[in-house]
Coordinates of N, CA and C in Angstrom, one line a residue:
E623 N 0.5 -3.5 25.6 CA 0.7 -4.9 25.9 C 0.8 -5.7 24.7
H624 N 0.0 -5.5 23.6 CA 0.0 -6.3 22.4 C 1.4 -6.1 21.7
S625 N 1.9 -4.9 21.7 CA 3.2 -4.6 21.0 C 4.3 -5.4 21.7
S626 N 4.3 -5.5 23.0 CA 5.3 -6.2 23.7 C 5.3 -7.7 23.4
I627 N 4.2 -8.3 23.2 CA 4.1 -9.7 22.7 C 4.7 -9.8 21.3
L628 N 4.4 -8.9 20.4 CA 5.0 -8.9 19.1 C 6.5 -8.8 19.2
E629 N 7.0 -7.8 19.9 CA 8.4 -7.5 20.1 C 9.1 -8.7 20.7
A630 N 8.5 -9.4 21.6 CA 9.1 -10.6 22.2 C 9.3 -11.7 21.2
A631 N 8.4 -11.7 20.1 CA 8.5 -12.7 19.1 C 9.4 -12.3 18.0
G632 N 10.1 -11.1 18.1 CA 11.1 -10.7 17.1 C 10.5 -9.7 16.1
V633 N 9.3 -9.3 16.3 CA 8.7 -8.4 15.3 C 9.2 -7.0 15.6
I634 N 9.6 -6.3 14.5 CA 10.0 -4.9 14.7 C 8.9 -4.0 14.3
I635 N 8.5 -3.2 15.2 CA 7.3 -2.4 15.0 C 7.7 -0.9 14.8
K636 N 7.3 -0.3 13.7 CA 7.5 1.1 13.4 C 6.1 1.7 13.2
Y637 N 5.9 2.9 13.8 CA 4.6 3.5 13.6 C 4.7 4.6 12.6
V638 N 3.7 4.7 11.7 CA 3.6 5.8 10.7 C 3.2 7.0 11.5
P639 N 3.9 8.2 11.3 CA 3.5 9.3 12.1 C 2.0 9.7 11.9
K640 N 1.4 10.3 12.9 CA 0.0 10.7 12.8 C -0.1 11.7 11.7
V641 N -1.2 11.5 10.9 CA -1.5 12.4 9.7 C -1.7 13.8 10.2
K642 N -1.2 14.7 9.4 CA -1.3 16.2 9.7 C -2.7 16.7 9.3
V643 N -3.2 16.2 8.3 CA -4.6 16.5 7.9 C -5.4 15.3 8.1
D644 N -6.5 15.4 8.9 CA -7.3 14.2 9.3 C -8.4 14.0 8.2
N645 N -8.0 13.3 7.1 CA -9.0 12.9 6.2 C -8.6 11.6 5.6
F646 N -9.5 10.9 4.9 CA -9.2 9.5 4.4 C -8.1 9.5 3.4
V647 N -8.0 10.5 2.5 CA -6.9 10.5 1.5 C -5.6 10.6 2.1
S648 N -5.4 11.6 3.1 CA -4.2 11.7 3.8 C -3.7 10.5 4.5
A649 N -4.7 9.9 5.2 CA -4.4 8.6 5.9 C -3.9 7.5 5.0
Q650 N -4.5 7.4 3.8 CA -4.1 6.4 2.8 C -2.7 6.7 2.3
L651 N -2.5 7.9 1.9 CA -1.2 8.3 1.3 C 0.0 8.3 2.3
D652 N -0.3 8.5 3.5 CA 0.8 8.5 4.5 C 1.3 7.1 4.7
K653 N 0.6 6.1 4.3 CA 1.1 4.7 4.4 C 2.3 4.5 3.6
F654 N 2.5 5.2 2.5 CA 3.6 5.1 1.6 C 4.9 5.6 2.2
R655 N 4.8 6.2 3.4 CA 6.0 6.6 4.1 C 6.9 5.4 4.5
I656 N 6.3 4.2 4.4 CA 7.2 3.0 4.7 C 8.2 2.8 3.6
L657 N 8.1 3.4 2.5 CA 9.1 3.4 1.4 C 10.4 4.0 1.9
E658 N 10.3 4.8 2.9 CA 11.5 5.5 3.5 C 12.4 4.6 4.4
L659 N 11.8 3.4 4.7 CA 12.5 2.5 5.7 C 13.5 1.6 4.9
T660 N 14.5 2.3 4.3 CA 15.4 1.6 3.4 C 16.4 0.7 4.1
E661 N 16.4 0.7 5.5 CA 17.3 -0.2 6.2 C 16.8 -1.7 6.1
Y662 N 15.6 -1.8 5.5 CA 15.0 -3.2 5.4 C 14.8 -3.5 3.9
E663 N 14.9 -4.8 3.6 CA 14.6 -5.3 2.2 C 13.1 -5.3 1.9
R664 N 12.3 -5.6 2.9 CA 10.9 -5.6 2.8 C 10.2 -5.0 4.0
V665 N 9.1 -4.4 3.8 CA 8.3 -3.9 5.0 C 6.9 -4.3 4.8
L666 N 6.3 -4.8 5.8 CA 4.9 -5.2 5.8 C 4.1 -4.2 6.5
Y667 N 3.2 -3.5 5.8 CA 2.4 -2.5 6.5 C 1.1 -3.2 6.9
M668 N 0.7 -2.9 8.1 CA -0.6 -3.4 8.6 C -1.3 -2.3 9.4
D669 N -2.6 -2.0 9.0 CA -3.4 -1.1 9.8 C -3.5 -1.6 11.2
S670 N -3.9 -0.7 12.1 CA -4.0 -1.1 13.5 C -5.2 -2.0 13.8
D671 N -6.1 -2.1 12.8 CA -7.2 -3.0 13.0 C -7.1 -4.4 12.3
V672 N -5.9 -4.6 11.8 CA -5.6 -5.9 11.1 C -4.9 -6.8 12.2
M673 N -5.5 -8.0 12.4 CA -5.0 -8.9 13.4 C -4.4 -10.1 12.7
A674 N -3.2 -10.4 13.0 CA -2.5 -11.6 12.5 C -2.8 -12.7 13.5
Y675 N -3.3 -13.8 12.9 CA -3.6 -15.0 13.7 C -2.5 -16.1 13.6
C676 N -1.5 -15.8 12.8 CA -0.4 -16.8 12.7 C 0.9 -16.0 12.3
S677 N 2.0 -16.6 12.3 CA 3.2 -16.0 11.9 C 3.1 -15.5 10.4
L678 N 3.6 -14.3 10.1 CA 3.6 -13.8 8.7 C 4.9 -13.9 8.1
D679 N 5.8 -14.7 8.7 CA 7.2 -14.8 8.1 C 7.1 -15.4 6.7
Y680 N 6.1 -16.2 6.4 CA 6.1 -16.8 5.1 C 5.9 -15.8 4.0
I681 N 5.3 -14.6 4.3 CA 5.2 -13.6 3.3 C 6.5 -13.0 2.9
F682 N 7.4 -12.9 3.9 CA 8.7 -12.4 3.6 C 9.6 -13.5 2.9
E683 N 9.4 -14.7 3.4 CA 10.2 -15.9 2.8 C 9.8 -16.1 1.4
K684 N 8.5 -16.0 1.0 CA 8.1 -16.3 -0.3 C 8.5 -15.1 -1.3
S685 N 8.9 -14.0 -0.7 CA 9.3 -12.9 -1.6 C 10.8 -12.7 -1.7
M686 N 11.5 -13.4 -1.0 CA 13.0 -13.3 -1.0 C 13.6 -14.0 -2.2
R687 N 14.5 -13.4 -2.8 CA 15.2 -14.0 -3.9 C 16.5 -14.7 -3.4
S688 N 16.8 -15.9 -3.9 CA 18.0 -16.6 -3.5 C 18.8 -16.9 -4.8
G689 N 19.0 -15.8 -5.5 CA 19.8 -16.0 -6.8 C 19.1 -15.3 -8.0
T690 N 17.9 -15.7 -8.3 CA 17.2 -15.2 -9.5 C 15.8 -14.8 -9.1
E691 N 15.3 -13.8 -9.8 CA 13.9 -13.3 -9.6 C 12.9 -14.4 -9.7
E692 N 13.1 -15.3 -10.6 CA 12.1 -16.4 -10.8 C 11.9 -17.3 -9.6
E693 N 12.9 -17.3 -8.7 CA 12.8 -18.2 -7.5 C 11.8 -17.6 -6.5
A694 N 11.5 -16.3 -6.5 CA 10.6 -15.7 -5.6 C 9.2 -15.9 -6.0
V695 N 8.3 -16.5 -5.1 CA 7.0 -16.7 -5.4 C 6.2 -15.4 -5.4
L696 N 6.5 -14.6 -4.5 CA 5.8 -13.2 -4.4 C 6.8 -12.2 -4.8
R697 N 6.3 -11.1 -5.4 CA 7.2 -10.0 -5.7 C 7.5 -9.2 -4.4
G698 N 8.5 -8.5 -4.4 CA 8.9 -7.7 -3.3 C 7.8 -6.7 -2.9
T699 N 7.1 -6.2 -3.9 CA 6.0 -5.3 -3.6 C 4.8 -6.2 -3.9
T700 N 4.0 -6.5 -2.8 CA 2.9 -7.3 -2.9 C 1.7 -6.6 -2.3
I701 N 0.6 -6.4 -3.1 CA -0.6 -5.8 -2.6 C -1.7 -6.8 -2.9
L702 N -2.4 -7.1 -1.8 CA -3.5 -8.2 -1.9 C -4.8 -7.5 -2.4
A703 N -5.5 -8.3 -3.2 CA -6.9 -7.8 -3.6 C -7.8 -8.1 -2.4
Y704 N -8.9 -7.4 -2.3 CA -9.8 -7.6 -1.2 C -11.2 -7.9 -1.8
N705 N -12.2 -8.1 -1.0 CA -13.6 -8.5 -1.5 C -14.1 -7.7 -2.6
N706 N -14.2 -6.4 -2.5 CA -14.8 -5.5 -3.5 C -13.8 -4.5 -4.1
E707 N -12.6 -4.6 -3.7 CA -11.6 -3.7 -4.2 C -10.4 -4.4 -4.8
P708 N -9.6 -3.8 -5.7 CA -8.5 -4.4 -6.3 C -7.3 -4.4 -5.4
A709 N -7.3 -3.7 -4.3 CA -6.2 -3.6 -3.4 C -6.6 -3.4 -2.0
H710 N -6.0 -4.1 -1.1 CA -6.3 -4.0 0.3 C -5.3 -3.0 0.9
G711 N -5.8 -1.8 1.3 CA -5.0 -0.8 1.8 C -4.6 -1.0 3.3
G712 N -5.1 -2.0 3.9 CA -4.9 -2.2 5.3 C -3.7 -3.1 5.6
M713 N -3.2 -3.8 4.5 CA -2.1 -4.7 4.7 C -1.4 -4.9 3.3
F714 N -0.1 -4.6 3.2 CA 0.6 -4.8 2.0 C 2.1 -4.8 2.3
M715 N 2.9 -5.3 1.4 CA 4.3 -5.4 1.5 C 5.0 -4.6 0.4
L716 N 6.0 -3.8 0.8 CA 6.7 -3.0 -0.2 C 8.2 -3.2 0.0
E717 N 8.9 -3.0 -1.1 CA 10.4 -2.9 -1.0 C 10.7 -1.4 -0.9
P718 N 11.3 -1.0 0.3 CA 11.6 0.4 0.5 C 12.6 0.9 -0.5
S719 N 12.3 2.1 -0.9 CA 13.2 2.8 -1.9 C 12.9 4.3 -1.8
I720 N 13.9 5.1 -1.6 CA 13.7 6.6 -1.6 C 13.3 7.0 -3.0
E721 N 13.8 6.4 -4.0 CA 13.4 6.8 -5.4 C 11.9 6.6 -5.6
N722 N 11.4 5.4 -5.1 CA 9.9 5.2 -5.3 C 9.1 6.1 -4.4
Y723 N 9.6 6.4 -3.2 CA 8.9 7.3 -2.3 C 8.8 8.7 -2.9
N724 N 9.9 9.1 -3.5 CA 9.9 10.4 -4.2 C 8.9 10.4 -5.4
S725 N 8.9 9.3 -6.1 CA 8.0 9.2 -7.3 C 6.5 9.3 -6.8
V726 N 6.2 8.6 -5.7 CA 4.8 8.7 -5.2 C 4.5 10.1 -4.8
K727 N 5.4 10.7 -4.1 CA 5.2 12.1 -3.6 C 5.0 13.1 -4.8
E728 N 5.8 12.9 -5.9 CA 5.7 13.7 -7.1 C 4.3 13.5 -7.8
A729 N 3.9 12.2 -7.9 CA 2.6 11.9 -8.5 C 1.5 12.6 -7.7
I730 N 1.5 12.5 -6.4 CA 0.5 13.1 -5.6 C 0.5 14.6 -5.7
Q731 N 1.7 15.2 -5.7 CA 1.8 16.6 -5.8 C 1.3 17.1 -7.2
W732 N 1.6 16.4 -8.2 CA 1.1 16.7 -9.6 C -0.4 16.7 -9.6
Y733 N -1.0 15.6 -9.0 CA -2.5 15.6 -8.9 C -3.1 16.7 -8.2
F734 N -2.5 17.1 -7.0 CA -3.1 18.2 -6.3 C -2.9 19.5 -7.0
D735 N -1.7 19.7 -7.6 CA -1.5 20.9 -8.4 C -2.3 21.0 -9.6
T736 N -2.6 19.9 -10.3 CA -3.3 19.9 -11.5 C -4.8 20.1 -11.3
Y737 N -5.3 19.3 -10.3 CA -6.8 19.3 -10.1 C -7.3 20.1 -8.9
K738 N -6.3 20.6 -8.1 CA -6.7 21.5 -7.0 C -7.8 20.9 -6.1
N739 N -7.8 19.6 -6.0 CA -8.9 19.0 -5.3 C -8.3 17.8 -4.5
K740 N -8.6 17.8 -3.2 CA -8.1 16.8 -2.3 C -8.9 15.6 -2.2
E741 N -10.0 15.6 -3.0 CA -10.9 14.4 -3.0 C -10.6 13.5 -4.2
M742 N -10.8 12.2 -4.0 CA -10.6 11.3 -5.1 C -11.7 11.4 -6.2
D743 N -11.3 11.5 -7.4 CA -12.2 11.6 -8.5 C -12.5 10.1 -8.9
P744 N -13.7 9.6 -9.0 CA -14.0 8.2 -9.3 C -13.6 7.8 -10.7
I745 N -13.5 8.8 -11.6 CA -13.1 8.5 -13.0 C -11.6 8.7 -13.2
L746 N -11.1 9.9 -12.9 CA -9.7 10.2 -13.1 C -8.8 9.6 -12.1
G747 N -9.3 9.2 -10.9 CA -8.4 8.7 -9.8 C -7.3 9.6 -9.6
W748 N -6.1 9.0 -9.7 CA -4.9 9.8 -9.5 C -4.3 10.3 -10.8
G749 N -5.2 10.7 -11.8 CA -4.7 11.2 -13.0 C -4.7 10.2 -14.1
H750 N -5.2 9.0 -13.9 CA -5.2 8.0 -14.9 C -6.7 7.5 -15.1
N751 N -7.2 7.7 -16.3 CA -8.6 7.2 -16.6 C -8.4 5.7 -17.0
I752 N -8.9 4.8 -16.2 CA -8.8 3.4 -16.5 C -9.8 3.0 -17.6
T753 N -9.3 2.7 -18.8 CA -10.1 2.3 -19.9 C -9.7 0.9 -20.4
A754 N -10.7 0.2 -21.0 CA -10.4 -1.1 -21.5 C -9.3 -1.0 -22.6
P755 N -8.4 -2.0 -22.6 CA -8.4 -3.3 -21.9 C -7.8 -3.2 -20.4
D756 N -7.3 -2.0 -20.1 CA -6.8 -1.8 -18.7 C -7.9 -1.9 -17.7
K757 N -7.7 -2.6 -16.6 CA -8.7 -2.8 -15.6 C -8.1 -3.3 -14.4
W758 N -8.9 -3.3 -13.3 CA -8.5 -3.9 -12.0 C -9.4 -5.1 -11.8
Q759 N -8.9 -6.0 -11.0 CA -9.7 -7.2 -10.6 C -9.5 -7.6 -9.2
N760 N -10.6 -7.8 -8.5 CA -10.5 -8.2 -7.0 C -10.4 -9.7 -6.9
R761 N -10.3 -10.2 -5.7 CA -10.1 -11.6 -5.5 C -11.3 -12.4 -5.8
N762 N -12.5 -11.8 -5.9 CA -13.7 -12.5 -6.3 C -14.0 -12.5 -7.8
G763 N -13.0 -11.9 -8.5 CA -13.1 -11.9 -10.0 C -13.8 -10.7 -10.6
K764 N -14.4 -9.8 -9.7 CA -15.0 -8.6 -10.1 C -13.9 -7.7 -10.8
T765 N -14.3 -7.1 -11.9 CA -13.4 -6.2 -12.5 C -14.0 -4.8 -12.6
G766 N -13.1 -3.8 -12.8 CA -13.7 -2.5 -12.9 C -12.7 -1.6 -13.7
T767 N -13.3 -0.5 -14.1 CA -12.5 0.5 -14.9 C -12.6 1.9 -14.3
N768 N -12.9 2.0 -13.0 CA -13.0 3.3 -12.4 C -12.3 3.2 -11.0
W769 N -12.2 4.4 -10.4 CA -11.5 4.5 -9.1 C -12.5 4.6 -8.0
G770 N -13.7 4.2 -8.2 CA -14.7 4.4 -7.2 C -14.7 3.4 -6.1
F771 N -13.8 2.4 -6.0 CA -13.7 1.5 -5.0 C -13.2 2.1 -3.7
Y772 N -13.5 1.5 -2.6 CA -13.1 2.0 -1.2 C -11.6 2.0 -1.2
G773 N -11.1 3.2 -0.8 CA -9.6 3.3 -0.7 C -9.0 3.7 -2.0
G774 N -9.7 3.9 -3.1 CA -9.2 4.2 -4.4 C -8.5 5.5 -4.3

């Protein structure tokens, strides 16, 4: 019922295929499959528990270029910070690209081949030890230099 309301409003809904391995890491990584949707300039990913209370057209409008990169307020790839994390994995916008999708897959495969571990390491993360001055910052101004945040 909810999807028919969205479709009537002109929203195109695509579902990410169900994860083959039912764990948190697989569920997070499968979200990057939206990079394969190259028939679109931008794709907004939303988890099933994210509720839009208004039109989200402005996110696309603010990221579209009309001549030069400087005219876009948002970048084509926009990931929002959350309360205690540097990125909100439940809603983000990406510019689809097969090259970027392949790069993400290669990075993940390298990590799994190198560390033989399917669990996230809070220090190494995906193979990058975050050290000062490199850091992440959430919307409340909290900064961190490890991958221990939810969804890292």
